[in-house]
Tab-separated table of C-alpha atoms and ligand atoms in Angstrom:
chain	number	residue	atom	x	y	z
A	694	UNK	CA	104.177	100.932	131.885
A	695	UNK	CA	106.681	98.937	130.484
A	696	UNK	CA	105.461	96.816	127.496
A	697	UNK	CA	107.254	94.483	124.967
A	698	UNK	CA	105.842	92.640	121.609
A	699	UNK	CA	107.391	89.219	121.618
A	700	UNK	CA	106.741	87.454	118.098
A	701	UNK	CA	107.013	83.560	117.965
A	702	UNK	CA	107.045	82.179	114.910
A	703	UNK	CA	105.664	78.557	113.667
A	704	UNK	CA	108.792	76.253	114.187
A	705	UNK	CA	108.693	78.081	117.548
A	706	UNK	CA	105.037	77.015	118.708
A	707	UNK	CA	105.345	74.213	116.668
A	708	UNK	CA	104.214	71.411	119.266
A	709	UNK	CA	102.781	71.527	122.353
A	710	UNK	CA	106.201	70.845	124.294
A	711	UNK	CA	107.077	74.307	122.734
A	712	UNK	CA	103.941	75.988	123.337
A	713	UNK	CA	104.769	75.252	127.157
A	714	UNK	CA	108.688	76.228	126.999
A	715	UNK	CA	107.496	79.699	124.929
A	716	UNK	CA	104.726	80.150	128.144
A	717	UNK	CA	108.074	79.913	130.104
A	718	UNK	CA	109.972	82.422	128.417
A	719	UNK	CA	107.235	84.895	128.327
A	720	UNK	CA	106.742	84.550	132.070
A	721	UNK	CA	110.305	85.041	132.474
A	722	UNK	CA	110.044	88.772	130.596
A	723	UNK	CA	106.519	89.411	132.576
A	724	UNK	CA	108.739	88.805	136.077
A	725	UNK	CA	111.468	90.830	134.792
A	726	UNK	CA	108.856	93.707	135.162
A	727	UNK	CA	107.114	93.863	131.841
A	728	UNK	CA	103.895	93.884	130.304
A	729	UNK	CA	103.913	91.513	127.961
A	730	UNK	CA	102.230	90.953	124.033
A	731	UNK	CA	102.694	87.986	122.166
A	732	UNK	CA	102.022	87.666	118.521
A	733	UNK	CA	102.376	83.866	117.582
A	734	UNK	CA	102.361	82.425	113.960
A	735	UNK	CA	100.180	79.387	113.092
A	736	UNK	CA	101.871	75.939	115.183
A	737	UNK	CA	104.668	74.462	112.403
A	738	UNK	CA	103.920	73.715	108.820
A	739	UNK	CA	99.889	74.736	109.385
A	740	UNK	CA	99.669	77.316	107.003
A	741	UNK	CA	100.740	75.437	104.192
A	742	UNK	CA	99.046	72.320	105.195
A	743	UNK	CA	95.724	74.817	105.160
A	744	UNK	CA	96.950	75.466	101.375
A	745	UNK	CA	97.116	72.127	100.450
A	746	UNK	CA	93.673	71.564	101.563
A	747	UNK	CA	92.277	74.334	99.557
A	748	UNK	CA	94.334	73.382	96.545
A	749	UNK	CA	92.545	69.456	96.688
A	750	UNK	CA	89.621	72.199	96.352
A	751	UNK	CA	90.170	74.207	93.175
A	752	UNK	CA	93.134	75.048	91.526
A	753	UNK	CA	92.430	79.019	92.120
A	754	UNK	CA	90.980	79.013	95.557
A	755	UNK	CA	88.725	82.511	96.406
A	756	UNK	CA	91.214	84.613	98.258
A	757	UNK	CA	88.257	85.603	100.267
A	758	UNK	CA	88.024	82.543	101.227
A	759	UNK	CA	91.632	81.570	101.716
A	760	UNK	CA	92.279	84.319	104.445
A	761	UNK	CA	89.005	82.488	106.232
A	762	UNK	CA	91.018	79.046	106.038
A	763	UNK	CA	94.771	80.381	106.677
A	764	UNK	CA	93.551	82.451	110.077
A	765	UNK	CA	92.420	79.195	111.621
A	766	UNK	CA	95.873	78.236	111.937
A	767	UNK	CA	96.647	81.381	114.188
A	768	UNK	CA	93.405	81.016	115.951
A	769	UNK	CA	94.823	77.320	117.318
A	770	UNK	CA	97.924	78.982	118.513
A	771	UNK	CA	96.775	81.912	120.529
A	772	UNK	CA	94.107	79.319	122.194
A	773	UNK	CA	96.650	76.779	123.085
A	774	UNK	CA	99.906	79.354	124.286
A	775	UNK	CA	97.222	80.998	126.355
A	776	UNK	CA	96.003	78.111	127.900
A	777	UNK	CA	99.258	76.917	128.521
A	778	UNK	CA	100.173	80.598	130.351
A	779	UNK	CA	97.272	79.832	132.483
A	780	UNK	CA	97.829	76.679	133.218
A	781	UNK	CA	101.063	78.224	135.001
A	782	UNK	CA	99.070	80.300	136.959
A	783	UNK	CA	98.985	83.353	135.332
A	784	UNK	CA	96.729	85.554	133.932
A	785	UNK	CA	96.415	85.634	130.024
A	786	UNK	CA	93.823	86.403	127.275
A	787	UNK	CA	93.948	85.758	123.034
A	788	UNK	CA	92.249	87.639	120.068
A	789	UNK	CA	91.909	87.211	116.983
A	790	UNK	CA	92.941	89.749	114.135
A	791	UNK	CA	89.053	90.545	113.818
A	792	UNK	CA	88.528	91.192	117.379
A	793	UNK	CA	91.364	93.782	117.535
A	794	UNK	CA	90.262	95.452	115.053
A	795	UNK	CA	93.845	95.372	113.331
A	796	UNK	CA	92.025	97.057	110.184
A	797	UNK	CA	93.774	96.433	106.696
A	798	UNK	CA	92.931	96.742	103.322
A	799	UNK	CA	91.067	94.925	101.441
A	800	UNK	CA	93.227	93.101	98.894
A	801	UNK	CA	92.855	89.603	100.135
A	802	UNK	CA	96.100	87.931	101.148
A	803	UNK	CA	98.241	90.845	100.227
A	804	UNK	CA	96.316	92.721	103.100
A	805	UNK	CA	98.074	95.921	105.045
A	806	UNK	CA	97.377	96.956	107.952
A	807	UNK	CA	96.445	100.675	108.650
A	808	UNK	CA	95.358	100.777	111.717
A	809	UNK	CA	94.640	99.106	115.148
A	810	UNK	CA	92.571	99.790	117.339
A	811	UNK	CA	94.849	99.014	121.413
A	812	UNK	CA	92.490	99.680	123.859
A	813	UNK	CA	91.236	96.336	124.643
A	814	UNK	CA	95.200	95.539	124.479
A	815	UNK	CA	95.612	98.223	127.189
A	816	UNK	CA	93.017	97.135	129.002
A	817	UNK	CA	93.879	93.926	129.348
A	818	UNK	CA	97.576	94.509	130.365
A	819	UNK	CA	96.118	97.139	133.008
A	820	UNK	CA	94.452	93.667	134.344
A	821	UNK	CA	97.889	92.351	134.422
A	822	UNK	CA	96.684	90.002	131.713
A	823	UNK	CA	99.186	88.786	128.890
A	824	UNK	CA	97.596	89.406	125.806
A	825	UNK	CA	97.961	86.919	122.832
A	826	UNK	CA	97.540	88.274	119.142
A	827	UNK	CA	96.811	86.210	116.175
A	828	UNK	CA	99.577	87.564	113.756
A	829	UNK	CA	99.522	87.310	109.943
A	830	UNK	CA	95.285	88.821	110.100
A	831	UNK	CA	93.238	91.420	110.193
A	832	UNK	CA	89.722	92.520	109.337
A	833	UNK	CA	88.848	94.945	105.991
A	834	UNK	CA	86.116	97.841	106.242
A	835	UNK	CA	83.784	95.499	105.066
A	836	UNK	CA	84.458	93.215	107.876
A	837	UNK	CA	86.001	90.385	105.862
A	838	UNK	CA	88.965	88.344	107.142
A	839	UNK	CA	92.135	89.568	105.666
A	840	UNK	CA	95.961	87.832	105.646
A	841	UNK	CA	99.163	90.065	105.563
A	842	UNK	CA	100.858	87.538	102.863
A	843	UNK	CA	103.129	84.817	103.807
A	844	UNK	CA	105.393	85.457	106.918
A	845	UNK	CA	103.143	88.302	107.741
A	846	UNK	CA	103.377	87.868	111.684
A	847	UNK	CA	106.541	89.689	111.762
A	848	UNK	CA	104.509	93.133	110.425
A	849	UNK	CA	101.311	92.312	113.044
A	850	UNK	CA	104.188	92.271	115.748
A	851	UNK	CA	106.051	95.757	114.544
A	852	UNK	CA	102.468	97.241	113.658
A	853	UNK	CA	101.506	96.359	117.256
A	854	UNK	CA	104.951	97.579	119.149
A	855	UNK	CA	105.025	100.788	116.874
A	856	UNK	CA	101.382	101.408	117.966
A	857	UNK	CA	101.861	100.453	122.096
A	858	UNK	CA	105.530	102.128	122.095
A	859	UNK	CA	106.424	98.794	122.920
A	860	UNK	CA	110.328	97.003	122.396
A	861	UNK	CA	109.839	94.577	119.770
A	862	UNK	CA	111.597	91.056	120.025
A	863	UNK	CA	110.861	89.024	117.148
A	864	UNK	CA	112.182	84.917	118.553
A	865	UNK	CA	112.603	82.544	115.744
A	866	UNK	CA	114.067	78.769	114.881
A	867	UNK	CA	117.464	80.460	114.068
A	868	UNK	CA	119.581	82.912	116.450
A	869	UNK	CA	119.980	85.866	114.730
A	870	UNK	CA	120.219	87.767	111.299
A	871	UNK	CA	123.059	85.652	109.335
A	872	UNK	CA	125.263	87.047	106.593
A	873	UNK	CA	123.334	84.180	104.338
A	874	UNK	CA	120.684	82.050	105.372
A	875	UNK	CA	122.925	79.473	107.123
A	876	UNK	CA	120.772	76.572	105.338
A	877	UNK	CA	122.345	78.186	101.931
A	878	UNK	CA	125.330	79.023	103.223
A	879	UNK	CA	127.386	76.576	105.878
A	880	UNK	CA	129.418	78.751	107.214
A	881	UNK	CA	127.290	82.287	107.475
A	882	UNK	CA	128.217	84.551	109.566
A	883	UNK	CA	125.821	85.981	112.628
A	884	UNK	CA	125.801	89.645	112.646
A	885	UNK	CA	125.533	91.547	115.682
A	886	UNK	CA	123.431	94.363	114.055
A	887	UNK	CA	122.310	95.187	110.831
A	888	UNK	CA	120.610	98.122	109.269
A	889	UNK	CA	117.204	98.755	108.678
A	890	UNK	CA	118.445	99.547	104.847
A	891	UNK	CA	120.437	96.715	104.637
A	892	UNK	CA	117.619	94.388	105.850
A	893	UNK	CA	114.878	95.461	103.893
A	894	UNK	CA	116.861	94.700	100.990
A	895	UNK	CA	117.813	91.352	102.444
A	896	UNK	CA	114.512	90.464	103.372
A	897	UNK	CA	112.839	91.525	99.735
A	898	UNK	CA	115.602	89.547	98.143
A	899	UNK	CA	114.360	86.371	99.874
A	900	UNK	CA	116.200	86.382	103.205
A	901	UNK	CA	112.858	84.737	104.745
A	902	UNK	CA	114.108	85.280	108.303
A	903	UNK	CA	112.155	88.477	108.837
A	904	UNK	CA	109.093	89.918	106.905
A	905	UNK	CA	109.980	92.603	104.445
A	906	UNK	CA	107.177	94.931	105.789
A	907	UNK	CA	107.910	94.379	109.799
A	908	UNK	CA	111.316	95.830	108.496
A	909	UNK	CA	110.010	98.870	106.505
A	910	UNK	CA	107.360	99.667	109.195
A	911	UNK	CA	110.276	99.744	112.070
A	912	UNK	CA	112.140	101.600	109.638
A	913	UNK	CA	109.187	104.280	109.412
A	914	UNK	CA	108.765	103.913	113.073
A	915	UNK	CA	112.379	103.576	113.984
A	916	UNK	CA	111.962	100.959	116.310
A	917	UNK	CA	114.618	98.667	117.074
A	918	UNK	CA	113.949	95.023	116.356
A	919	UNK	CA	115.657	92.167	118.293
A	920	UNK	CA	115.645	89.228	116.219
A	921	UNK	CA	117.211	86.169	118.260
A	922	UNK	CA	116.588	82.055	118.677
A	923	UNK	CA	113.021	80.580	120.584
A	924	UNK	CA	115.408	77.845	122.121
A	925	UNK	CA	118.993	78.693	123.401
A	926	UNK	CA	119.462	82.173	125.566
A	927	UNK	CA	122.239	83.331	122.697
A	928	UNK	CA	122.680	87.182	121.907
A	929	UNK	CA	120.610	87.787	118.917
A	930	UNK	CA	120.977	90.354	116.140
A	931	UNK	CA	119.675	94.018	116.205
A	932	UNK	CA	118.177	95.481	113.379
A	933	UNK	CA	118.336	99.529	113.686
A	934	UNK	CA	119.179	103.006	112.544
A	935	UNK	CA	122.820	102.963	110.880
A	936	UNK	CA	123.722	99.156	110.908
A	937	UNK	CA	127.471	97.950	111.609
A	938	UNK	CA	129.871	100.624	113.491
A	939	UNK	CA	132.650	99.693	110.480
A	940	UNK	CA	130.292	99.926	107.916
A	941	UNK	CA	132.897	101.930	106.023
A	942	UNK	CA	135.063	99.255	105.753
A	943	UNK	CA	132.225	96.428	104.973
A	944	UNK	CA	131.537	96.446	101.095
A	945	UNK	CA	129.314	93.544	101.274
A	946	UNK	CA	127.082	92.665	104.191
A	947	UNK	CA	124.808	89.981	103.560
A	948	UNK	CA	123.475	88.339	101.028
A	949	UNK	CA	120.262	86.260	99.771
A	950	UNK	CA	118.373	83.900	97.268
A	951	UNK	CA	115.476	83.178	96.573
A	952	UNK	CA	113.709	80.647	94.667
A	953	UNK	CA	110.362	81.969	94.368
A	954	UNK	CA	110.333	84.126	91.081
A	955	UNK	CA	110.286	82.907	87.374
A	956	UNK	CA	111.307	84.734	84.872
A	957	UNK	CA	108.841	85.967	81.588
A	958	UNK	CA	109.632	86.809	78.403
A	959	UNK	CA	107.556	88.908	75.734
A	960	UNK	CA	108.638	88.891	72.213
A	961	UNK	CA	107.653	91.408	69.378
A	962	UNK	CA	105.907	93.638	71.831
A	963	UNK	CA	105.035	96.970	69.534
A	964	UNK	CA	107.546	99.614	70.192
A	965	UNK	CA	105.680	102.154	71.102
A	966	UNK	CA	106.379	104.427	73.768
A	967	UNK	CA	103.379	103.602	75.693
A	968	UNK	CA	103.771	100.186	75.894
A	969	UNK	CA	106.140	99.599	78.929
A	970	UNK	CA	103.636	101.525	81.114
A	971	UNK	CA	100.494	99.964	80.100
A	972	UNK	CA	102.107	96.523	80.055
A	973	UNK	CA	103.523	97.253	83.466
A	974	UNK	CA	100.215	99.419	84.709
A	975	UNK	CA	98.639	95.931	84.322
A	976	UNK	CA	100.970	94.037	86.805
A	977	UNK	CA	101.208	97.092	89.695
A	978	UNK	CA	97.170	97.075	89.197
A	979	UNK	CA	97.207	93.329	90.131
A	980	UNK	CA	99.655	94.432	92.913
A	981	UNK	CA	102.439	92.037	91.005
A	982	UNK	CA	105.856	92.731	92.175
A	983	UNK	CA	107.590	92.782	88.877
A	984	UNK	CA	111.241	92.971	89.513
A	985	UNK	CA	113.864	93.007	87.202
A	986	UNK	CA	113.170	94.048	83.519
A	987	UNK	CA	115.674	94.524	80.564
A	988	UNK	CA	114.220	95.382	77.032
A	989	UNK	CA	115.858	95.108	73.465
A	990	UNK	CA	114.639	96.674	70.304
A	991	UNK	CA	115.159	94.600	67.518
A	992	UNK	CA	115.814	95.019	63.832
A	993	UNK	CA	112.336	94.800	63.143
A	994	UNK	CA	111.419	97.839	64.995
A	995	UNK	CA	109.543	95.198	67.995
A	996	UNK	CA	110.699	94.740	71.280
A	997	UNK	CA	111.524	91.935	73.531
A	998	UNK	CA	110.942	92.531	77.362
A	999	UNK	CA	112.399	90.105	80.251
A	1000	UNK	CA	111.050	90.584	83.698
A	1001	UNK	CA	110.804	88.242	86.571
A	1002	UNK	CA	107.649	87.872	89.100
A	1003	UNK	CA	107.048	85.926	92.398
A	1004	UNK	CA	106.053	82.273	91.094
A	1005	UNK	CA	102.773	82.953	93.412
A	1006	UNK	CA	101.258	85.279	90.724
A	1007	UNK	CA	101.618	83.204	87.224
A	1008	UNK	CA	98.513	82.670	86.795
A	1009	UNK	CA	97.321	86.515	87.284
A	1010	UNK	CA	100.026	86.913	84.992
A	1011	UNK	CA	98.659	84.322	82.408
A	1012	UNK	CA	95.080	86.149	82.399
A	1013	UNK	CA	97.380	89.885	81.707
A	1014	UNK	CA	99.209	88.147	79.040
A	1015	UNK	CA	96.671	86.208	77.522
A	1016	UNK	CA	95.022	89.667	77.296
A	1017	UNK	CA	97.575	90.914	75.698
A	1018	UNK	CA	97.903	88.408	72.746
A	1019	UNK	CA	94.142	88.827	71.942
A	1020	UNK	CA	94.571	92.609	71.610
A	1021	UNK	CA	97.933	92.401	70.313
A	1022	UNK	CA	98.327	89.418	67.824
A	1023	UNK	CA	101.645	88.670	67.087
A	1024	UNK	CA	103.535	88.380	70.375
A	1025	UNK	CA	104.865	85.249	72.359
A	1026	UNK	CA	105.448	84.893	75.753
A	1027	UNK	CA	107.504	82.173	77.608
A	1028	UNK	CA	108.314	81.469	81.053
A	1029	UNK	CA	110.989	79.998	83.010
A	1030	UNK	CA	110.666	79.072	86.531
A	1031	UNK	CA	114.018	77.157	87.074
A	1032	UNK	CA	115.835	80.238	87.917
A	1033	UNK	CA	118.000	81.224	90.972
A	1034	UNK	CA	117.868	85.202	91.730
A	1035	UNK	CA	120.922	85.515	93.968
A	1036	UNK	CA	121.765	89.538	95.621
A	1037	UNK	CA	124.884	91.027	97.611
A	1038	UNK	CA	123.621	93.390	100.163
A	1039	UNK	CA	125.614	96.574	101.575
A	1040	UNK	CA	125.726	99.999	102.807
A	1041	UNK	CA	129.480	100.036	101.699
A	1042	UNK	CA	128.480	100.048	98.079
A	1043	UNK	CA	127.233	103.227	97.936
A	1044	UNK	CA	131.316	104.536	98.377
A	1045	UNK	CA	132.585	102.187	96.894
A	1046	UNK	CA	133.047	100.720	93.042
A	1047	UNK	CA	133.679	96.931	91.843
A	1048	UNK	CA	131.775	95.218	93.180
A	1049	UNK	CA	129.970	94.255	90.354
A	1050	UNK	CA	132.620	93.494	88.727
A	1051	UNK	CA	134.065	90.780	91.140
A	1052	UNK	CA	130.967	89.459	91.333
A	1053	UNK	CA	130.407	88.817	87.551
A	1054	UNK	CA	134.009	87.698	87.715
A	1055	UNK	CA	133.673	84.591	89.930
A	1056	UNK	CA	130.397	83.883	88.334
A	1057	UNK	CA	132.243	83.890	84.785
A	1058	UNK	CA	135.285	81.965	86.106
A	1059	UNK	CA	133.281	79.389	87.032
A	1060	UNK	CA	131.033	79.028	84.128
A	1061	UNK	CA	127.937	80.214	85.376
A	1062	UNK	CA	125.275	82.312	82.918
A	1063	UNK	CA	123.908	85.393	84.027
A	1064	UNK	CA	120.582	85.673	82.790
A	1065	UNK	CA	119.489	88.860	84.223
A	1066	UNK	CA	121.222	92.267	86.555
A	1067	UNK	CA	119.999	94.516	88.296
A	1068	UNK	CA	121.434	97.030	90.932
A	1069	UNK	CA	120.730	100.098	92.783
A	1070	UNK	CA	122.683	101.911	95.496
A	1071	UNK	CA	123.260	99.375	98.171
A	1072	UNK	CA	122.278	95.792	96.341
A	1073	UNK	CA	123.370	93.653	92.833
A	1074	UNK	CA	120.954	91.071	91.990
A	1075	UNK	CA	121.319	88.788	89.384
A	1076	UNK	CA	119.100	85.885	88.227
A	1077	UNK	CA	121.159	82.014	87.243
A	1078	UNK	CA	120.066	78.649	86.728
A	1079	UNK	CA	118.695	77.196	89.868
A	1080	UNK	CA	121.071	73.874	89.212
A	1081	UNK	CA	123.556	76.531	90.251
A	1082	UNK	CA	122.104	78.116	92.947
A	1083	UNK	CA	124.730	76.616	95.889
A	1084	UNK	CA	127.522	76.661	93.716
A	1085	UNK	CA	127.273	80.932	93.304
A	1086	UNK	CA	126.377	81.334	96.907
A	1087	UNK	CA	129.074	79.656	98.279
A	1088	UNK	CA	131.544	81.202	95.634
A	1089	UNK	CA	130.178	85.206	96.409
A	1090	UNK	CA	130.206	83.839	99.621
A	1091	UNK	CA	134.227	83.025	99.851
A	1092	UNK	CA	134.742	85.888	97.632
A	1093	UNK	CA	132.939	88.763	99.428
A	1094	UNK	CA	134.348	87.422	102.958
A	1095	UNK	CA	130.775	86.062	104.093
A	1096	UNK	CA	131.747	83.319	105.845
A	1097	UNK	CA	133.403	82.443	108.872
A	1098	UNK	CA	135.952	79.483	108.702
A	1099	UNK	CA	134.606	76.123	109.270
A	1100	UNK	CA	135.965	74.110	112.487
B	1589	LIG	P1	109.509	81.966	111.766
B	1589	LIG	O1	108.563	80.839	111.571
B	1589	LIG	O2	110.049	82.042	113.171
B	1589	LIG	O3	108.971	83.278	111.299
B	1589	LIG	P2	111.075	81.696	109.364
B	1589	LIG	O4	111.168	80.321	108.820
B	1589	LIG	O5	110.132	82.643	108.745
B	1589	LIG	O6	110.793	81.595	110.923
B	1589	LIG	O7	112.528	82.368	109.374
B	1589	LIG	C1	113.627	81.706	109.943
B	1589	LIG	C2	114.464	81.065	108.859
B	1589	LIG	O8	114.952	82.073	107.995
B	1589	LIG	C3	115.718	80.373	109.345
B	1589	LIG	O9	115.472	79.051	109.709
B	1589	LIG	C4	116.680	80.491	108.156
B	1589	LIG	O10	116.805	79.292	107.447
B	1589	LIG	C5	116.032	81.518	107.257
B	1589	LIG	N1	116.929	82.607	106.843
B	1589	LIG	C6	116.987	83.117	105.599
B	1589	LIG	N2	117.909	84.064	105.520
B	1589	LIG	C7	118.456	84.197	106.746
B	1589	LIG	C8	119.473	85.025	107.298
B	1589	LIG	N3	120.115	85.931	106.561
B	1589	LIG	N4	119.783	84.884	108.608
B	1589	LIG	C9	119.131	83.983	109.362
B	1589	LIG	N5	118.167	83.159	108.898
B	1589	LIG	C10	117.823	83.253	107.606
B	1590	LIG	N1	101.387	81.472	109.450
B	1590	LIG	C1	101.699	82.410	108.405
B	1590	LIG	C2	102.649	81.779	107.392
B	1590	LIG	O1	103.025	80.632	107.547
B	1590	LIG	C3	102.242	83.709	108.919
B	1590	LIG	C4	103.589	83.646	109.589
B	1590	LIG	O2	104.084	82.567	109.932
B	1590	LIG	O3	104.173	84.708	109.807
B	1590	LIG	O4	102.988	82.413	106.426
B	1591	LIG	MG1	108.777	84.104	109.393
């Protein structure tokens, strides 16, 4: 039986028109000879209208009961696209995360999923039913409602493909995998394919296009994702094993930026040897993605440590630090969330050297700060002032050959 996971994302389902054109498409793929699942995202901006809600609440909502407010929005969509499939005349069914049994951990809105359980998915698809998933859930072992983090329908859709042995097409408000996000960057590039490498690190450097955990699971699974646009029949982008065919020739191959980490600072930390790890043991415990770091000893035999964090987790950062100064008097701590963190992706860079060093070039050359580097094999990150944010991009952008020339 041929089966393929088509994900939909918000803008995509995001009235009822579109609800009824996506029923279309995926009746187009079922009489093409397929089986078809459909994860959907929550209809437009519901999600964060669900946030604001909670946030009139309390400023530090329960994330217990956050995941029981966010998975609404998903529950509307399933409903509604599977209506509208039947409405057509054809045979379709919804679920929830919870009645899937797509079990995850337990770590409210950071959930990940570990298993799911397909044979009511089988079932229904051997009734020649299309099945409709709620993406972004799931359900813990002690039955609570769990969400996958923002974006997190991209991962139910690769969890569920990797699990069926299903193709995975993942349809979206934008048609295909650009150089840059073409909002940043005018004239982005699309790219015809792109490796699973290369787009992890786009994605975890804030390319929001796909999830960065879709693309690490269908790296673990290697299963091909086709990533292409909800509302014109273009050729998308395929993210797979190796990437480009000239990758030896392509230093650079994407980049991205992203908005959503501050940066914190620690002065006249003791130090000790131990205290990186314990200070640090305290973030990974909170499951804090701390990022970049860079430490300096000064005269006085302290330490200063700068380290950036998703914006998201400041205040479990606050309660660590806060911590800290009690048992530690002495140290200061600021923060600075007006900062840019802006990354050159590529497979290239692993043969190649200089990069770097064009790249701080420009920057200097046009009078923009570095605040922060970091770099590993494939990716150089570095964190400016967010006044400068399209400025740089457009800059590495000319410089690295990003862009395509504007008509
Ligand atoms: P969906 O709701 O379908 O999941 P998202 O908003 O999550 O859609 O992702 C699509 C958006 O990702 C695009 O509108 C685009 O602005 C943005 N984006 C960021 N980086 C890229 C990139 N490199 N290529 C394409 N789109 C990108
Ligand atoms: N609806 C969720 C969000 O807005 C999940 C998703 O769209 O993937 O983050
Ligand atoms: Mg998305």
């Amino acid at each position: 039986m041929k089966i393929v996971v088509q994900k939909y994302g918000g803008t995509s389902v995001g009235t009822t028109e579109r609800i009824k054109k996506v029923a279309d498409r995926i009746i187009k793929k079922k009489e093409a000879g397929y089986h078809v699942v459909v994860i959907v995202s929550a209809m437009g901006k519901a999600t964060d209208e669900l946030i604001t809600l909670a946030k009139e609440i309390s400023d530090s909502p329960a994330p217990r009961e956050m995941d029981m407010l966010l998975t609404t929005g998903e529950q509307v969509s399933i409903s509604l696209l599977s209506m509208a499939l039947i409405a057509k005349g054809y045979s379709a069914v919804s679920f929830t995360g919870y009645q899937l049994s797509i079990q995850t951990t337990s770590l409210h809105q950071k959930a990940r999923i570990k298993d799911i359980e397909t044979s009511k998915v089988m079932q229904a698809l051997e009734e020649n039913k299309v099945v409709v998933v709620a993406g972004f859930q799931g359900v813990s072992d002690d039955n609570d409602i769990t969400t996958l983090g923002r974006g997190g329908s991209d991962t139910s859709a690769v969890a569920l493909a990797a699990k069926l042995g299903a193709e995975c097409e993942i349809y979206t408000d934008v048609d295909g995998i650009y150089t840059m996000d073409p909002r940043k960057l005018r004239n982005a590039r699309k790219l015809d394919v792109i490796s699973y490498e290369e787009m992890m690190e786009m994605a975890s450097l804030g390319a929001g296009v796909m999830h960065y955990r879709a693309v690490e699971l269908a790296n673990k699974y290697k299963l091909p994702l086709y990533v292409a646009s909800t509302f014109e029949d273009k050729k998308g982008t395929m993210i797979e094993y190796g990437g480009q065919k000239e990758m030896e020739e392509t230093l650079v191959t994407g980049m991205a930026s992203s908005l959503d980490d501050m940066q914190i600072t620690i002065l006249n930390l003791p130090a000790a040897s131990t205290t990186l790890y314990k200070l640090f043991g305290e973030f990974a415990e909170e499951e804090i993605n701390v990022d970049m770091i860079s430490q300096m000893i000064t005269d006085g035999g302290n330490m200063h440590v700068s380290f950036t964090i998703p914006k998201d987790d400041l205040k479990t950062a606050e309660k660590i630090l806060n911590r800290w100064r009690e048992e530690t008097p002495g140290i200061q701590w600021e923060t600075n969330t007006e900062i840019a963190k802006i990354s050159v992706v590529g497979l290239g860079m692993r043969t190649h050297a200089g990069v770097a060093a064009k790249l701080f070039e420009v920057l200097a050359e046009n009078k923009i700060e570095i605040k922060m580097v970091t770099t590993s094999e494939i990716k150089i990150s570095c964190v400016i002032d967010k006044a400068f944010e399209i400025q740089a991009i457009n800059l590495i952008g000319n410089t690295f050959g990003l862009g395509s020339e504007l008509e």
